[in-house]
Short mmCIF file of C-alpha atoms and ligand atoms in Angstrom, two decimals:
data_model
loop_
_atom_site.label_atom_id
_atom_site.label_comp_id
_atom_site.label_asym_id
_atom_site.label_seq_id
_atom_site.Cartn_x
_atom_site.Cartn_y
_atom_site.Cartn_z
CA UNK A 71 115.59 112.62 123.63
CA UNK A 72 113.84 111.08 126.92
CA UNK A 73 114.92 112.89 129.43
CA UNK A 74 115.38 110.16 132.90
CA UNK A 75 111.75 111.32 135.20
CA UNK A 76 111.35 107.80 137.11
CA UNK A 77 108.56 106.14 135.07
CA UNK A 78 106.11 103.18 135.85
CA UNK A 79 102.60 102.79 137.04
CA UNK A 80 103.30 105.66 140.04
CA UNK A 81 103.80 107.99 137.20
CA UNK A 82 100.92 108.00 135.39
CA UNK A 83 98.07 110.62 136.52
CA UNK A 84 94.45 109.11 139.07
CA UNK A 85 91.84 108.14 136.85
CA UNK A 86 89.28 110.68 137.40
CA UNK A 87 86.42 110.15 135.30
CA UNK A 88 85.24 113.66 134.58
CA UNK A 89 86.14 116.02 132.14
CA UNK A 90 89.48 114.42 132.19
CA UNK A 91 92.16 117.50 130.84
CA UNK A 92 95.85 117.91 131.58
CA UNK A 93 93.92 121.49 132.93
CA UNK A 94 92.49 119.62 135.47
CA UNK A 95 96.33 118.98 137.05
CA UNK A 96 97.80 121.03 139.32
CA UNK A 97 100.25 123.34 137.59
CA UNK A 98 104.28 122.54 137.74
CA UNK A 99 106.90 124.81 136.56
CA UNK A 100 107.58 123.06 133.15
CA UNK A 101 111.21 123.15 131.72
CA UNK A 102 111.62 124.87 128.64
CA UNK A 103 112.41 122.18 125.35
CA UNK A 104 114.74 123.66 123.12
CA UNK A 105 113.72 122.82 119.63
CA UNK A 106 110.16 122.35 118.00
CA UNK A 107 108.88 118.64 118.29
CA UNK A 108 106.06 116.89 116.40
CA UNK A 109 103.36 116.15 118.56
CA UNK A 110 100.06 114.36 116.60
CA UNK A 111 97.29 114.28 118.59
CA UNK A 112 94.07 111.89 117.83
CA UNK A 113 91.14 111.99 118.99
CA UNK A 114 87.56 112.02 118.57
CA UNK A 115 86.04 113.49 121.63
CA UNK A 116 83.53 116.06 121.81
CA UNK A 117 83.80 119.48 122.81
CA UNK A 118 84.82 119.42 126.56
CA UNK A 119 86.34 116.12 125.67
CA UNK A 120 89.33 117.21 124.56
CA UNK A 121 93.02 118.16 125.59
CA UNK A 122 93.46 121.74 125.54
CA UNK A 123 97.21 120.79 124.87
CA UNK A 124 98.13 124.70 124.75
CA UNK A 125 100.63 124.28 127.42
CA UNK A 126 102.55 121.69 125.85
CA UNK A 127 102.72 124.15 122.44
CA UNK A 128 103.83 126.78 124.92
CA UNK A 129 106.90 124.26 125.99
CA UNK A 130 107.76 123.69 122.19
CA UNK A 131 105.78 120.98 120.60
CA UNK A 132 104.11 121.76 116.99
CA UNK A 133 101.00 120.30 117.26
CA UNK A 134 98.96 118.50 114.88
CA UNK A 135 95.80 116.85 115.22
CA UNK A 136 94.34 113.73 113.44
CA UNK A 137 90.76 112.53 113.78
CA UNK A 138 92.10 109.08 111.99
CA UNK A 139 94.50 106.72 110.22
CA UNK A 140 94.17 108.15 107.28
CA UNK A 141 94.88 111.93 108.50
CA UNK A 142 98.06 110.72 110.76
CA UNK A 143 99.26 108.64 107.85
CA UNK A 144 98.80 111.82 105.63
CA UNK A 145 101.45 113.79 108.70
CA UNK A 146 104.44 111.18 108.09
CA UNK A 147 104.21 111.29 104.62
CA UNK A 148 105.32 114.92 104.77
CA UNK A 149 108.68 113.20 105.71
CA UNK A 150 108.75 109.71 106.73
CA UNK A 151 112.54 110.32 108.60
CA UNK A 152 110.86 113.38 111.03
CA UNK A 153 110.27 111.81 114.32
CA UNK A 154 106.76 112.53 116.05
CA UNK A 155 105.34 111.61 119.52
CA UNK A 156 101.98 111.15 119.22
CA UNK A 157 98.64 111.05 122.03
CA UNK A 158 96.24 108.55 121.00
CA UNK A 159 93.05 109.97 123.11
CA UNK A 160 91.10 106.82 123.21
CA UNK A 161 88.45 108.15 126.19
CA UNK A 162 85.80 108.59 123.44
CA UNK A 163 84.46 108.55 119.77
CA UNK A 164 86.79 105.30 119.17
CA UNK A 165 84.91 101.71 117.91
CA UNK A 166 86.89 98.73 118.12
CA UNK A 167 86.80 98.46 114.30
CA UNK A 168 88.29 102.11 114.32
CA UNK A 169 90.97 100.53 117.09
CA UNK A 170 91.57 97.74 114.20
CA UNK A 171 91.98 100.19 111.41
CA UNK A 172 94.39 102.89 113.39
CA UNK A 173 96.93 99.64 113.53
CA UNK A 174 98.75 100.94 109.99
CA UNK A 175 99.40 104.44 111.60
CA UNK A 176 100.61 102.85 115.06
CA UNK A 177 103.38 100.75 113.09
CA UNK A 178 104.85 103.67 111.85
CA UNK A 179 108.17 103.53 113.94
CA UNK A 180 109.30 107.11 113.16
CA UNK A 181 106.37 107.57 115.81
CA UNK A 182 106.14 106.92 119.36
CA UNK A 183 102.46 106.52 120.62
CA UNK A 184 101.40 107.31 124.33
CA UNK A 185 97.50 105.97 125.03
CA UNK A 186 95.32 108.06 126.89
CA UNK A 187 92.81 106.29 128.82
CA UNK A 188 90.20 106.64 131.95
CA UNK A 189 91.36 103.98 134.39
CA UNK A 190 88.26 102.27 133.67
CA UNK A 191 89.21 101.26 129.68
CA UNK A 192 91.70 99.34 130.83
CA UNK A 193 89.51 96.34 131.80
CA UNK A 194 88.60 96.56 127.91
CA UNK A 195 91.06 93.79 126.25
CA UNK A 196 91.35 95.73 122.92
CA UNK A 197 92.51 98.85 124.98
CA UNK A 198 94.76 96.67 126.72
CA UNK A 199 96.12 94.72 123.55
CA UNK A 200 96.45 98.39 121.14
CA UNK A 201 98.80 100.12 124.47
CA UNK A 202 100.92 96.87 124.69
CA UNK A 203 101.59 95.94 121.33
CA UNK A 204 101.69 99.61 119.28
CA UNK A 205 102.22 102.24 122.71
CA UNK A 206 105.26 103.45 124.51
CA UNK A 207 103.68 104.17 127.07
CA UNK A 208 100.54 105.43 128.40
CA UNK A 209 98.49 107.95 130.92
CA UNK A 210 95.28 107.47 132.82
CA UNK A 211 94.02 111.09 132.61
CA UNK A 212 93.58 113.50 134.03
CA UNK A 213 97.33 113.79 134.59
CA UNK A 214 99.34 116.72 135.39
CA UNK A 215 101.01 118.60 132.42
CA UNK A 216 104.80 117.95 133.79
CA UNK A 217 104.24 114.33 133.21
CA UNK A 218 102.79 114.55 129.86
CA UNK A 219 105.24 116.48 128.65
CA UNK A 220 107.87 114.03 129.88
CA UNK A 221 106.59 111.29 128.89
CA UNK A 222 105.83 112.51 125.22
CA UNK A 223 109.69 113.30 125.37
CA UNK A 224 110.81 109.87 126.14
CA UNK A 225 108.38 108.54 123.60
CA UNK A 226 109.32 111.27 120.89
CA UNK A 227 113.43 109.92 122.09
CA UNK A 228 112.45 106.41 120.82
CA UNK A 229 110.89 107.59 117.88
CA UNK A 230 114.35 109.50 117.01
CA UNK A 231 116.36 106.88 118.08
CA UNK A 232 114.68 104.72 115.71
CA UNK A 233 115.15 106.99 112.78
CA UNK A 234 118.65 107.51 113.40
CA UNK A 235 119.30 104.13 113.08
CA UNK A 236 118.07 104.13 109.56
CA UNK A 237 115.20 101.82 110.44
CA UNK A 238 112.72 103.66 108.56
CA UNK A 239 115.13 103.82 105.27
CA UNK A 240 115.38 100.37 105.04
CA UNK A 241 111.80 99.47 105.38
CA UNK A 242 111.40 101.04 102.05
CA UNK A 243 109.60 98.04 100.03
CA UNK A 244 109.63 94.41 100.87
CA UNK A 245 110.11 91.46 98.36
CA UNK A 246 109.89 93.00 95.40
CA UNK A 247 106.89 95.90 96.37
CA UNK A 248 107.98 99.27 95.56
CA UNK A 249 107.38 101.95 97.98
CA UNK A 250 108.81 104.56 99.68
CA UNK A 251 105.71 106.78 100.43
CA UNK A 252 104.59 106.88 104.29
CA UNK A 253 101.69 104.55 103.60
CA UNK A 254 103.83 101.98 101.92
CA UNK A 255 106.45 101.87 104.65
CA UNK A 256 104.41 101.43 107.71
CA UNK A 257 102.05 98.90 105.70
CA UNK A 258 105.95 96.42 104.75
CA UNK A 259 106.52 96.71 108.27
CA UNK A 260 103.40 95.35 109.46
CA UNK A 261 103.99 92.71 106.74
CA UNK A 262 107.17 91.65 108.28
CA UNK A 263 105.75 91.28 111.34
CA UNK A 264 103.03 89.21 110.07
CA UNK A 265 105.89 87.26 108.25
CA UNK A 266 107.03 85.83 111.57
CA UNK A 267 103.35 84.99 113.21
CA UNK A 268 100.96 82.35 112.39
CA UNK A 269 97.99 84.28 112.69
CA UNK A 270 95.59 84.85 109.72
CA UNK A 271 96.04 87.97 107.89
CA UNK A 272 93.48 89.71 106.23
CA UNK A 273 94.38 92.29 103.19
CA UNK A 274 91.63 94.88 102.45
CA UNK A 275 92.28 97.13 99.39
CA UNK A 276 91.56 98.46 96.02
CA UNK A 277 91.51 96.25 92.84
CA UNK A 278 95.33 96.44 91.63
CA UNK A 279 97.14 97.96 94.82
CA UNK A 280 99.06 94.92 95.42
CA UNK A 281 97.28 92.58 97.72
CA UNK A 282 98.40 88.99 96.10
CA UNK A 283 101.62 90.40 96.11
CA UNK A 284 101.56 91.17 99.38
CA UNK A 285 100.13 88.03 100.36
CA UNK A 286 103.10 86.30 98.60
CA UNK A 287 105.76 88.22 100.38
CA UNK A 288 104.38 86.99 103.86
CA UNK A 289 104.19 83.31 102.69
CA UNK A 290 108.53 84.03 101.04
CA UNK A 291 109.16 85.41 104.60
CA UNK A 292 107.76 82.97 106.59
CA UNK A 293 108.46 80.01 108.05
CA UNK A 294 106.66 77.79 105.76
CA UNK A 295 108.49 79.51 102.51
CA UNK A 296 109.75 76.09 101.41
CA UNK A 297 106.03 74.73 101.59
CA UNK A 298 103.55 75.91 98.49
CA UNK A 299 101.54 79.42 98.50
CA UNK A 300 98.41 77.85 97.37
CA UNK A 301 95.80 80.27 95.45
CA UNK A 302 92.07 80.08 94.99
CA UNK A 303 89.75 83.47 93.92
CA UNK A 304 86.77 82.29 95.25
CA UNK A 305 84.90 84.56 93.01
CA UNK A 306 86.29 83.61 89.64
CA UNK A 307 85.04 79.90 90.17
CA UNK A 308 81.25 78.95 89.47
CA UNK A 309 79.41 78.66 93.42
CA UNK A 310 78.27 74.45 91.91
CA UNK A 311 82.29 73.75 91.61
CA UNK A 312 83.93 75.97 95.05
CA UNK A 313 83.29 73.07 97.45
CA UNK A 314 85.13 70.53 95.69
CA UNK A 315 88.02 73.15 93.99
CA UNK A 316 88.34 73.82 98.36
CA UNK A 317 88.29 70.39 99.52
CA UNK A 318 88.50 67.92 96.67
CA UNK A 319 86.65 64.57 95.99
CA UNK A 320 86.58 60.78 96.06
CA UNK A 321 86.26 58.88 92.92
CA UNK A 322 82.84 58.25 92.21
CA UNK A 323 81.88 61.26 94.65
CA UNK A 324 79.25 62.80 91.88
CA UNK A 325 78.75 62.01 88.00
CA UNK A 326 82.27 62.40 86.28
CA UNK A 327 84.24 62.16 89.49
CA UNK A 328 86.51 59.56 87.54
CA UNK A 329 89.49 59.76 90.19
CA UNK A 330 90.05 61.12 93.50
CA UNK A 331 91.14 65.21 93.10
CA UNK A 332 92.87 66.99 96.00
CA UNK A 333 91.38 70.71 96.89
CA UNK A 334 93.11 73.73 96.76
CA UNK A 335 93.08 73.09 101.33
CA UNK A 336 94.94 70.26 101.06
CA UNK A 337 97.40 71.38 98.21
CA UNK A 338 98.34 73.93 100.38
CA UNK A 339 99.30 71.52 103.36
CA UNK A 340 102.15 72.56 105.22
CA UNK A 341 102.38 76.47 103.55
CA UNK A 342 99.79 78.96 102.65
CA UNK A 343 96.32 78.98 101.59
CA UNK A 344 95.72 82.76 99.92
CA UNK A 345 92.16 83.21 99.66
CA UNK A 346 91.40 85.93 97.57
CA UNK A 347 88.24 87.64 96.86
CA UNK A 348 86.92 85.97 100.54
CA UNK A 349 84.01 88.55 100.04
CA UNK A 350 82.44 86.36 96.96
CA UNK A 351 82.59 83.15 98.62
CA UNK A 352 79.26 81.38 98.74
CA UNK A 353 77.51 81.16 102.38
CA UNK A 354 77.18 77.17 102.12
CA UNK A 355 81.06 77.34 101.48
CA UNK A 356 81.81 79.83 103.64
CA UNK A 357 80.09 77.52 106.48
CA UNK A 358 82.47 74.38 105.45
CA UNK A 359 85.60 76.42 105.40
CA UNK A 360 84.71 78.31 108.96
CA UNK A 361 84.48 74.34 110.10
CA UNK A 362 87.51 73.27 108.56
CA UNK A 363 88.93 76.35 110.38
CA UNK A 364 87.90 75.38 113.54
CA UNK A 365 88.94 71.46 113.47
CA UNK A 366 91.97 71.67 111.38
CA UNK A 367 90.91 68.96 109.18
CA UNK A 368 89.02 68.53 106.23
CA UNK A 369 86.90 65.55 104.39
CA UNK A 370 86.72 65.23 100.79
CA UNK A 371 83.51 65.10 98.76
CA UNK A 372 82.28 61.79 99.36
CA UNK A 373 85.06 61.07 101.48
CA UNK A 374 84.54 59.44 104.96
CA UNK A 375 88.33 60.26 106.67
CA UNK A 376 88.94 63.40 108.65
CA UNK A 377 92.20 64.76 106.87
CA UNK A 378 94.32 66.62 109.22
CA UNK A 379 95.53 70.16 107.63
CA UNK A 380 98.16 72.37 109.09
CA UNK A 381 98.01 76.05 106.67
CA UNK A 382 98.13 79.56 107.67
CA UNK A 383 95.06 81.28 105.94
CA UNK A 384 95.66 85.03 104.23
CA UNK A 385 92.10 85.72 102.63
CA UNK A 386 92.14 89.51 100.56
CA UNK A 387 88.89 91.09 99.19
CA UNK A 388 88.47 94.55 97.39
CA UNK A 389 85.13 94.59 98.73
CA UNK A 390 83.82 95.98 102.32
CA UNK A 391 83.70 92.81 103.97
CA UNK A 392 82.69 94.80 106.99
CA UNK A 393 79.33 96.40 105.57
CA UNK A 394 78.77 92.50 103.72
CA UNK A 395 78.85 90.98 107.74
CA UNK A 396 76.29 93.95 108.39
CA UNK A 397 74.12 92.79 105.70
CA UNK A 398 74.33 89.05 106.34
CA UNK A 399 76.39 88.12 103.44
CA UNK A 400 79.27 87.09 105.25
CA UNK A 401 79.24 85.49 108.41
CA UNK A 402 80.20 87.39 111.26
CA UNK A 403 81.83 84.15 112.88
CA UNK A 404 84.17 83.50 109.69
CA UNK A 405 85.26 87.27 109.21
CA UNK A 406 86.37 87.14 112.87
CA UNK A 407 88.60 84.13 112.40
CA UNK A 408 89.99 84.98 109.06
CA UNK A 409 90.31 88.83 110.38
CA UNK A 410 92.97 88.26 112.96
CA UNK A 411 95.80 90.95 111.26
CA UNK A 412 94.40 93.25 109.17
CA UNK A 413 96.32 94.72 106.66
CA UNK A 414 94.95 98.16 103.92
CA UNK A 415 97.08 98.49 101.23
CA UNK A 416 96.64 102.22 100.16
CA UNK A 417 95.33 103.27 96.78
CA UNK A 418 98.00 104.37 94.85
CA UNK A 419 96.92 107.87 94.76
CA UNK A 420 97.89 108.24 97.99
CA UNK A 421 101.24 107.02 97.64
CA UNK A 422 102.54 109.92 96.28
CA UNK A 423 106.51 109.49 95.68
CA UNK A 424 106.02 105.93 94.75
CA UNK A 425 103.60 106.38 91.56
CA UNK A 426 107.35 107.88 90.26
CA UNK A 427 109.31 104.91 91.27
CA UNK A 428 107.04 102.29 90.00
CA UNK A 429 106.65 104.00 86.90
CA UNK A 430 110.21 104.73 86.07
CA UNK A 431 110.85 100.36 87.48
CA UNK A 432 107.53 99.79 84.59
CA UNK A 433 109.53 102.48 82.65
CA UNK A 434 113.12 100.53 82.66
CA UNK A 435 111.49 96.89 82.59
CA UNK A 436 109.32 96.99 79.34
CA UNK A 437 111.90 99.36 77.26
CA UNK A 438 114.20 97.27 77.95
CA UNK A 439 111.62 94.05 77.05
CA UNK A 440 110.71 95.74 73.85
CA UNK A 441 114.70 97.06 73.20
CA UNK A 442 113.62 100.79 73.43
CA UNK A 443 116.19 103.11 74.78
CA UNK A 444 113.25 106.02 76.08
CA UNK A 445 115.01 108.52 78.67
CA UNK A 446 112.02 108.92 81.05
CA UNK A 447 108.77 110.77 81.13
CA UNK A 448 108.34 114.48 80.17
CA UNK A 449 107.32 117.29 82.76
CA UNK A 450 103.58 116.60 81.47
CA UNK A 451 103.73 113.37 81.58
CA UNK A 452 105.08 113.73 85.27
CA UNK A 453 102.07 115.78 86.40
CA UNK A 454 99.27 113.65 84.01
CA UNK A 455 100.85 111.18 86.65
CA UNK A 456 99.96 112.95 89.71
CA UNK A 457 96.68 114.01 88.90
CA UNK A 458 95.07 111.10 87.39
CA UNK A 459 92.86 109.25 90.40
CA UNK A 460 94.00 105.74 89.17
CA UNK A 461 91.09 104.02 89.89
CA UNK A 462 92.74 100.67 88.47
CA UNK A 463 96.03 101.47 90.77
CA UNK A 464 99.58 99.71 90.54
CA UNK A 465 98.37 97.20 87.46
CA UNK A 466 96.44 100.44 85.99
CA UNK A 467 100.15 102.24 86.09
CA UNK A 468 102.16 99.56 84.86
CA UNK A 469 99.97 99.03 81.50
CA UNK A 470 99.66 102.42 81.21
CA UNK A 471 103.11 102.62 81.05
CA UNK A 472 103.88 99.61 79.18
CA UNK A 473 101.58 100.10 76.25
CA UNK A 474 103.10 104.36 76.17
CA UNK A 475 106.78 101.71 75.59
CA UNK A 476 105.47 100.65 72.80
CA UNK A 477 103.39 104.03 71.69
CA UNK A 478 106.25 106.95 72.36
CA UNK A 479 107.71 108.32 69.35
CA UNK A 480 110.19 110.37 70.94
CA UNK A 481 112.94 109.86 73.85
CA UNK A 482 110.36 110.74 76.33
CA UNK A 483 107.18 109.53 77.18
CA UNK A 484 104.25 112.57 77.00
CA UNK A 485 100.56 112.35 78.91
CA UNK A 486 99.72 111.51 75.62
CA UNK A 487 101.23 108.47 75.16
CA UNK A 488 99.99 107.79 78.62
CA UNK A 489 96.57 108.41 77.59
CA UNK A 490 95.68 110.53 80.08
CA UNK A 491 94.14 113.64 79.98
CA UNK A 492 96.46 116.63 81.54
CA UNK A 493 94.71 119.31 80.14
CA UNK A 494 91.71 119.54 82.12
CA UNK A 495 93.51 118.75 85.30
CA UNK A 496 94.08 121.61 87.31
CA UNK A 497 97.56 122.95 87.65
CA UNK A 498 99.61 121.32 90.99
CA UNK A 499 98.41 123.79 94.32
CA UNK A 500 100.49 127.10 95.47
CA UNK A 501 102.19 126.52 98.71
CA UNK A 502 99.65 129.57 100.05
CA UNK A 503 96.62 127.59 98.19
CA UNK A 504 97.67 124.18 100.47
CA UNK A 505 98.33 126.64 103.45
CA UNK A 506 94.45 128.08 103.27
CA UNK A 507 93.03 124.31 102.30
CA UNK A 508 94.22 123.21 105.24
CA UNK A 509 93.69 126.45 108.02
CA UNK A 510 90.15 126.56 106.23
CA UNK A 511 90.13 122.98 107.17
CA UNK A 512 90.91 122.97 110.63
CA UNK A 513 88.55 126.08 111.44
CA UNK A 514 85.46 123.56 109.81
CA UNK A 515 86.44 120.74 111.73
CA UNK A 516 87.31 122.47 115.48
CA UNK A 517 83.92 124.21 114.85
CA UNK A 518 82.51 120.99 114.13
CA UNK A 519 83.89 119.19 117.56
CA UNK A 520 82.73 121.98 119.22
CA UNK A 521 79.27 122.38 117.86
CA UNK A 522 79.78 126.01 116.57
CA UNK A 523 81.36 127.24 119.51
CA UNK A 524 83.97 129.91 118.49
CA UNK A 525 85.63 130.12 122.47
CA UNK A 526 85.88 126.43 122.98
CA UNK A 527 87.09 126.24 118.84
CA UNK A 528 89.43 129.14 119.56
CA UNK A 529 91.06 127.47 122.42
CA UNK A 530 91.30 124.33 120.92
CA UNK A 531 93.25 125.64 117.56
CA UNK A 532 95.05 127.85 120.34
CA UNK A 533 94.39 131.42 118.73
CA UNK A 534 92.18 133.85 120.13
CA UNK A 535 88.69 134.41 119.33
CA UNK A 536 89.39 137.56 117.12
CA UNK A 537 91.93 135.88 114.94
CA UNK A 538 89.57 133.02 114.61
CA UNK A 539 86.40 135.43 114.07
CA UNK A 540 88.76 136.86 110.92
CA UNK A 541 90.14 133.95 109.81
CA UNK A 542 86.61 132.57 109.24
CA UNK A 543 86.00 135.69 107.03
CA UNK A 544 88.66 135.48 105.31
CA UNK A 545 87.92 132.10 104.26
CA UNK A 546 84.60 132.59 104.04
CA UNK A 547 83.11 130.40 106.91
CA UNK A 548 79.42 131.65 108.43
CA UNK A 549 80.54 133.96 111.15
CA UNK A 550 77.05 134.54 112.51
CA UNK A 551 77.85 132.14 116.09
CA UNK A 552 75.64 133.52 119.09
CA UNK A 553 77.72 132.00 121.35
CA UNK A 554 81.07 133.90 121.37
CA UNK A 555 81.44 135.80 118.15
CA UNK A 556 84.46 138.80 118.81
CA UNK A 557 83.81 142.67 119.31
CA UNK A 558 86.72 142.68 117.16
CA UNK A 559 86.12 146.53 116.52
CA UNK A 560 87.73 147.20 119.68
CA UNK A 561 90.72 144.45 118.84
CA UNK A 562 91.80 146.11 115.55
N1 ATP B 120 104.29 97.83 95.40
C1 ATP B 120 104.15 97.66 94.28
N2 ATP B 120 105.42 97.26 93.28
C2 ATP B 120 105.19 96.59 92.35
N3 ATP B 120 104.62 96.11 91.97
C3 ATP B 120 103.12 96.11 92.61
C4 ATP B 120 103.10 96.45 93.49
N4 ATP B 120 101.65 96.65 93.74
C5 ATP B 120 100.95 95.85 93.19
N5 ATP B 120 102.09 95.40 91.88
C6 ATP B 120 102.17 95.41 90.53
O1 ATP B 120 100.14 95.43 90.45
C7 ATP B 120 99.36 94.14 89.88
C8 ATP B 120 98.84 93.89 91.01
O2 ATP B 120 98.95 93.19 91.97
P1 ATP B 120 97.97 92.61 92.59
O3 ATP B 120 97.52 91.20 91.46
O4 ATP B 120 98.78 91.80 93.78
O5 ATP B 120 96.70 93.17 92.90
P2 ATP B 120 95.28 93.02 93.74
O6 ATP B 120 95.34 93.83 94.63
O7 ATP B 120 95.75 91.43 94.26
O8 ATP B 120 94.69 93.37 92.50
P3 ATP B 120 92.88 92.92 92.34
O9 ATP B 120 92.04 93.08 93.86
O10 ATP B 120 92.62 92.82 91.53
O11 ATP B 120 93.45 91.49 92.49
C9 ATP B 120 100.69 92.65 89.68
O12 ATP B 120 101.36 93.09 88.42
C10 ATP B 120 101.51 93.36 90.58
O13 ATP B 120 102.91 92.95 90.82
MG1 MG B 121 93.92 89.93 93.34
#
């Protein structure tokens, strides 16, 4: 729970720009906290630029490190109702694109975020915006540990209140979108917020993850819900027809134009225009679309009149649009106009419990439709559902269940009915295997961050050098390090 220490600018660490670390600040006696609380530390700092946080651990914080939003979501996935405090160390390693991507993890409301910055970074607009929009508080480093402990304590307290109010549970699903996993809760929460604004939304995600469903949900919950939702699949229209589909034409504009036809943009007037597969829009049409977005009006092909249009734009693609911008296949200025709120649909294989929920939902729907009374999924089918990589995501899952409902001969759907070969799939890992893999991974990353220096990696992992050395041997990691391999014989 937050503990009432005065806050405000005077409470923050003074901004010294050297190897800023909590260790650099004067030590004060720190109060013990009663029970372990979860603290996530997001950093991409190089060796020497990573906060040690060892004293916070001594105070009972259960520290987990994460380099990106995906790792944060994985931590939150374990228990969406568990409150967390999180330190986001922005001093090094984050590009503007990384900051935008962090948005989904930052929106999780069972986390109280505290940004760690250098004083000079507060002049940068993306950093200011991120702190303003997502963080409970920020500190400039170096910062006394007692203060850091207090601030993360406050942040954790606020996250606890949010969890106690059941806000996380009510976030499961949104307007027909099934999703209880941490990743989907975060997405649904962001969609709810996006629906309340007029800002252009860009939805990225693999095929079949629900981009169109999400776009529809945003429209239905927006102030434009009584007006049209018009979708256009930019990838499905021949290049020669894209302009007339988007902007419409006047009678006689070209051979065969026997009467005036409204374009999709005009049809969406007052409502929402969903530009699906925007990455496939030809460059010529990108220029016209940009002009429309800048001017707020269109001219039909063959027309001379500027028609004012009021639409909210949602765009989506399963391509990597940032890469298309770099390759010159997509205009950077258009990209920045479209990509104001960026949402990422998580792939189905990362959604854990949602796989069961979606499969059950589809089973119920299609068994009713085909009047079959199936009881559910056999254990082998459940295993198969979780071992399949789902390249076609939710669409593929629905189709497989639909087909299985027709094909199943018993009362339970089997892996064979789903046409998933679960025989070759590895059995689920044991707890020991999961723990071993996580330990090995953490050591490898710590060594990478610290350029192989055992001493620094051990300090970061809050273990002794001897323990680290032994763990490396146990996990088959190279220990031929010249920078601190300990003499284990004396420590045995
Ligand atoms: N969270 C969800 N809950 C229920 N149904 C879902 C969910 N996500 C997707 N679906 C269903 O999966 C199918 C595919 O969804 P959608 O068309 O929105 O995906 P998409 O990302 O736009 O795919 P594509 O990239 O191929 O266009 C639809 O039938 C949709 O109703
Ligand atoms: Mg789609």
